[in-house]
């Protein structure tokens, strides 16, 4: 059995929830109150952050690494394309996620100019999605689960208008047809 130390409001945890749901595996959730974190969380992850995945006493932090692990441990359906170049391009997006998340968190903090900088990042994703339905090609994959949790929160929590980014809007719409993403949309809607 897999155990996920999780926080419903955390988009990094959402990455892992999406991947587990896409793989159709069962897992147990231990909800962590981020406002009052238990001391033992630091034994599982010295950074004191969620998500952490536990498998038979072995623990793994970091959402991008957990996602890769789950994808390899449960190979079907594959969440990276077979073509090495397309796979590398998808991984590059996850690797450079900070370029996108920095203005997102600046916007959340109300920092001047952050909305414009975040919109530039949305425009970049939009330009990729004009060429392909998902961020790493013809099939849903880890680049999509890597970004969609923030797209949902940007729209529903930060009031970011997604309509001007039509390919990106269609991507979110396509995503919402998947149970893994629909569950996240519902979760965020319920937290309002
Ligand atoms: N790089 C980590 C980031 C995880 C993260 O920042 N989680 C937040 C909740 S969304 C957290 O645990 N924050 C507590 C803290 O920063 O002390 C990952 O990808 O898993």
mmCIF file of C-alpha atoms in Angstrom, residues 39-192:
data_model
loop_
_atom_site.group_PDB
_atom_site.id
_atom_site.type_symbol
_atom_site.label_atom_id
_atom_site.label_comp_id
_atom_site.label_asym_id
_atom_site.label_seq_id
_atom_site.Cartn_x
_atom_site.Cartn_y
_atom_site.Cartn_z
ATOM 1 C CA UNK A 39 7.208 17.059 14.174
ATOM 2 C CA UNK A 40 7.443 13.552 12.704
ATOM 3 C CA UNK A 41 6.970 14.963 9.202
ATOM 4 C CA UNK A 42 10.621 16.165 9.384
ATOM 5 C CA UNK A 43 11.731 12.554 9.842
ATOM 6 C CA UNK A 44 10.033 11.683 6.571
ATOM 7 C CA UNK A 45 11.178 14.831 4.782
ATOM 8 C CA UNK A 46 13.833 17.042 6.426
ATOM 9 C CA UNK A 47 12.379 19.984 4.484
ATOM 10 C CA UNK A 48 9.120 19.480 6.418
ATOM 11 C CA UNK A 49 7.142 19.709 3.176
ATOM 12 C CA UNK A 50 4.419 17.688 1.541
ATOM 13 C CA UNK A 51 3.951 15.673 -0.581
ATOM 14 C CA UNK A 52 5.811 12.647 0.729
ATOM 15 C CA UNK A 53 5.104 9.172 -0.574
ATOM 16 C CA UNK A 54 5.709 6.181 1.669
ATOM 17 C CA UNK A 55 6.057 2.637 0.366
ATOM 18 C CA UNK A 56 6.665 -0.106 2.947
ATOM 19 C CA UNK A 57 8.538 2.255 5.249
ATOM 20 C CA UNK A 58 10.593 3.815 2.428
ATOM 21 C CA UNK A 59 9.904 7.517 1.962
ATOM 22 C CA UNK A 60 10.215 9.761 -1.051
ATOM 23 C CA UNK A 61 9.677 13.551 -1.085
ATOM 24 C CA UNK A 62 9.517 16.016 -4.021
ATOM 25 C CA UNK A 63 6.487 15.958 -6.274
ATOM 26 C CA UNK A 64 8.404 15.763 -9.577
ATOM 27 C CA UNK A 65 10.522 12.843 -8.339
ATOM 28 C CA UNK A 66 7.513 11.067 -6.828
ATOM 29 C CA UNK A 67 5.690 11.473 -10.143
ATOM 30 C CA UNK A 68 8.598 9.880 -12.031
ATOM 31 C CA UNK A 69 8.763 7.055 -9.495
ATOM 32 C CA UNK A 70 5.044 6.295 -9.734
ATOM 33 C CA UNK A 71 5.227 6.428 -13.527
ATOM 34 C CA UNK A 72 8.043 3.854 -13.549
ATOM 35 C CA UNK A 73 6.676 1.647 -10.788
ATOM 36 C CA UNK A 74 3.268 1.471 -12.493
ATOM 37 C CA UNK A 75 4.135 1.588 -16.197
ATOM 38 C CA UNK A 76 0.578 1.635 -17.552
ATOM 39 C CA UNK A 77 -0.571 3.974 -18.919
ATOM 40 C CA UNK A 78 2.821 5.585 -19.670
ATOM 41 C CA UNK A 79 2.885 9.265 -18.744
ATOM 42 C CA UNK A 80 5.817 10.210 -20.977
ATOM 43 C CA UNK A 81 5.912 9.814 -24.757
ATOM 44 C CA UNK A 82 7.989 6.964 -26.205
ATOM 45 C CA UNK A 83 10.084 9.314 -28.337
ATOM 46 C CA UNK A 84 13.213 10.347 -26.355
ATOM 47 C CA UNK A 85 13.202 13.883 -27.754
ATOM 48 C CA UNK A 86 9.550 14.490 -26.888
ATOM 49 C CA UNK A 87 10.180 12.995 -23.445
ATOM 50 C CA UNK A 88 13.175 15.277 -22.883
ATOM 51 C CA UNK A 89 11.123 18.321 -23.963
ATOM 52 C CA UNK A 90 8.406 17.376 -21.441
ATOM 53 C CA UNK A 91 10.980 16.910 -18.689
ATOM 54 C CA UNK A 92 12.511 20.280 -19.559
ATOM 55 C CA UNK A 93 9.160 21.918 -18.835
ATOM 56 C CA UNK A 94 9.036 20.271 -15.409
ATOM 57 C CA UNK A 95 12.704 21.148 -14.790
ATOM 58 C CA UNK A 96 12.021 24.804 -15.611
ATOM 59 C CA UNK A 97 8.818 24.923 -13.596
ATOM 60 C CA UNK A 98 10.314 27.669 -11.409
ATOM 61 C CA UNK A 99 10.076 30.118 -14.336
ATOM 62 C CA UNK A 100 6.301 29.658 -14.130
ATOM 63 C CA UNK A 101 5.842 29.277 -10.392
ATOM 64 C CA UNK A 102 7.925 32.315 -9.394
ATOM 65 C CA UNK A 103 5.479 34.837 -10.939
ATOM 66 C CA UNK A 104 2.549 32.670 -9.735
ATOM 67 C CA UNK A 105 3.656 32.942 -6.105
ATOM 68 C CA UNK A 106 4.597 36.612 -6.569
ATOM 69 C CA UNK A 107 1.051 37.205 -7.829
ATOM 70 C CA UNK A 108 -0.347 35.385 -4.817
ATOM 71 C CA UNK A 109 1.696 37.692 -2.598
ATOM 72 C CA UNK A 110 0.425 40.716 -4.528
ATOM 73 C CA UNK A 111 3.853 41.703 -5.840
ATOM 74 C CA UNK A 112 3.874 44.478 -8.407
ATOM 75 C CA UNK A 113 4.139 43.388 -12.038
ATOM 76 C CA UNK A 114 3.575 39.722 -11.178
ATOM 77 C CA UNK A 115 0.298 39.407 -13.101
ATOM 78 C CA UNK A 116 1.978 40.541 -16.320
ATOM 79 C CA UNK A 117 4.902 38.206 -15.776
ATOM 80 C CA UNK A 118 2.562 35.309 -15.006
ATOM 81 C CA UNK A 119 0.554 36.090 -18.138
ATOM 82 C CA UNK A 120 3.768 35.865 -20.158
ATOM 83 C CA UNK A 121 4.244 32.355 -18.796
ATOM 84 C CA UNK A 122 0.649 31.494 -19.722
ATOM 85 C CA UNK A 123 1.305 32.836 -23.229
ATOM 86 C CA UNK A 124 4.357 30.574 -23.482
ATOM 87 C CA UNK A 125 2.323 27.473 -22.496
ATOM 88 C CA UNK A 126 -0.447 28.609 -24.849
ATOM 89 C CA UNK A 127 2.049 28.734 -27.741
ATOM 90 C CA UNK A 128 3.131 25.148 -27.006
ATOM 91 C CA UNK A 129 -0.480 23.985 -26.761
ATOM 92 C CA UNK A 130 -1.291 25.504 -30.135
ATOM 93 C CA UNK A 131 0.959 22.811 -31.597
ATOM 94 C CA UNK A 132 -0.110 19.812 -29.521
ATOM 95 C CA UNK A 133 -3.058 18.828 -27.304
ATOM 96 C CA UNK A 134 -0.940 18.063 -24.229
ATOM 97 C CA UNK A 135 2.314 19.567 -22.990
ATOM 98 C CA UNK A 136 4.458 16.632 -24.085
ATOM 99 C CA UNK A 137 2.598 15.647 -27.240
ATOM 100 C CA UNK A 138 -0.463 13.675 -28.235
ATOM 101 C CA UNK A 139 -1.110 12.081 -24.823
ATOM 102 C CA UNK A 140 -1.634 13.356 -21.288
ATOM 103 C CA UNK A 141 1.569 13.146 -19.270
ATOM 104 C CA UNK A 142 3.716 14.337 -16.388
ATOM 105 C CA UNK A 143 4.202 17.816 -17.840
ATOM 106 C CA UNK A 144 0.413 18.261 -17.750
ATOM 107 C CA UNK A 145 0.072 17.008 -14.181
ATOM 108 C CA UNK A 146 3.087 19.199 -13.390
ATOM 109 C CA UNK A 147 1.363 22.448 -14.415
ATOM 110 C CA UNK A 148 -2.416 22.013 -14.281
ATOM 111 C CA UNK A 149 -2.770 22.328 -10.468
ATOM 112 C CA UNK A 150 -1.478 25.911 -10.670
ATOM 113 C CA UNK A 151 -3.563 26.739 -13.733
ATOM 114 C CA UNK A 152 -6.701 25.702 -11.844
ATOM 115 C CA UNK A 153 -5.722 27.755 -8.783
ATOM 116 C CA UNK A 154 -4.687 30.757 -10.879
ATOM 117 C CA UNK A 155 -8.171 30.859 -12.415
ATOM 118 C CA UNK A 156 -10.241 29.905 -9.384
ATOM 119 C CA UNK A 157 -8.251 31.526 -6.569
ATOM 120 C CA UNK A 158 -6.254 34.349 -8.091
ATOM 121 C CA UNK A 159 -8.860 35.484 -10.619
ATOM 122 C CA UNK A 160 -6.577 35.059 -13.635
ATOM 123 C CA UNK A 161 -8.556 35.268 -16.860
ATOM 124 C CA UNK A 162 -7.665 32.273 -19.028
ATOM 125 C CA UNK A 163 -9.950 33.040 -22.000
ATOM 126 C CA UNK A 164 -7.303 35.106 -23.852
ATOM 127 C CA UNK A 165 -5.154 31.956 -23.945
ATOM 128 C CA UNK A 166 -7.413 29.873 -26.124
ATOM 129 C CA UNK A 167 -5.208 26.805 -26.628
ATOM 130 C CA UNK A 168 -4.470 26.752 -22.912
ATOM 131 C CA UNK A 169 -8.204 27.079 -22.116
ATOM 132 C CA UNK A 170 -8.979 24.158 -24.402
ATOM 133 C CA UNK A 171 -6.226 22.176 -22.674
ATOM 134 C CA UNK A 172 -7.821 22.787 -19.274
ATOM 135 C CA UNK A 173 -11.208 21.835 -20.714
ATOM 136 C CA UNK A 174 -9.719 18.633 -22.168
ATOM 137 C CA UNK A 175 -8.090 17.960 -18.805
ATOM 138 C CA UNK A 176 -11.351 18.435 -16.936
ATOM 139 C CA UNK A 177 -12.768 15.463 -18.848
ATOM 140 C CA UNK A 178 -10.269 13.235 -17.047
ATOM 141 C CA UNK A 179 -11.397 11.997 -13.629
ATOM 142 C CA UNK A 180 -7.971 12.827 -12.142
ATOM 143 C CA UNK A 181 -8.307 16.521 -13.061
ATOM 144 C CA UNK A 182 -12.064 16.696 -12.439
ATOM 145 C CA UNK A 183 -11.362 15.603 -8.840
ATOM 146 C CA UNK A 184 -8.869 18.460 -8.444
ATOM 147 C CA UNK A 185 -11.285 21.008 -9.917
ATOM 148 C CA UNK A 186 -13.900 19.833 -7.450
ATOM 149 C CA UNK A 187 -11.451 20.019 -4.559
ATOM 150 C CA UNK A 188 -10.438 23.597 -5.377
ATOM 151 C CA UNK A 189 -14.083 24.633 -5.911
ATOM 152 C CA UNK A 190 -14.963 23.180 -2.518
ATOM 153 C CA UNK A 191 -12.233 25.216 -0.821
ATOM 154 C CA UNK A 192 -13.576 28.582 -1.894
#
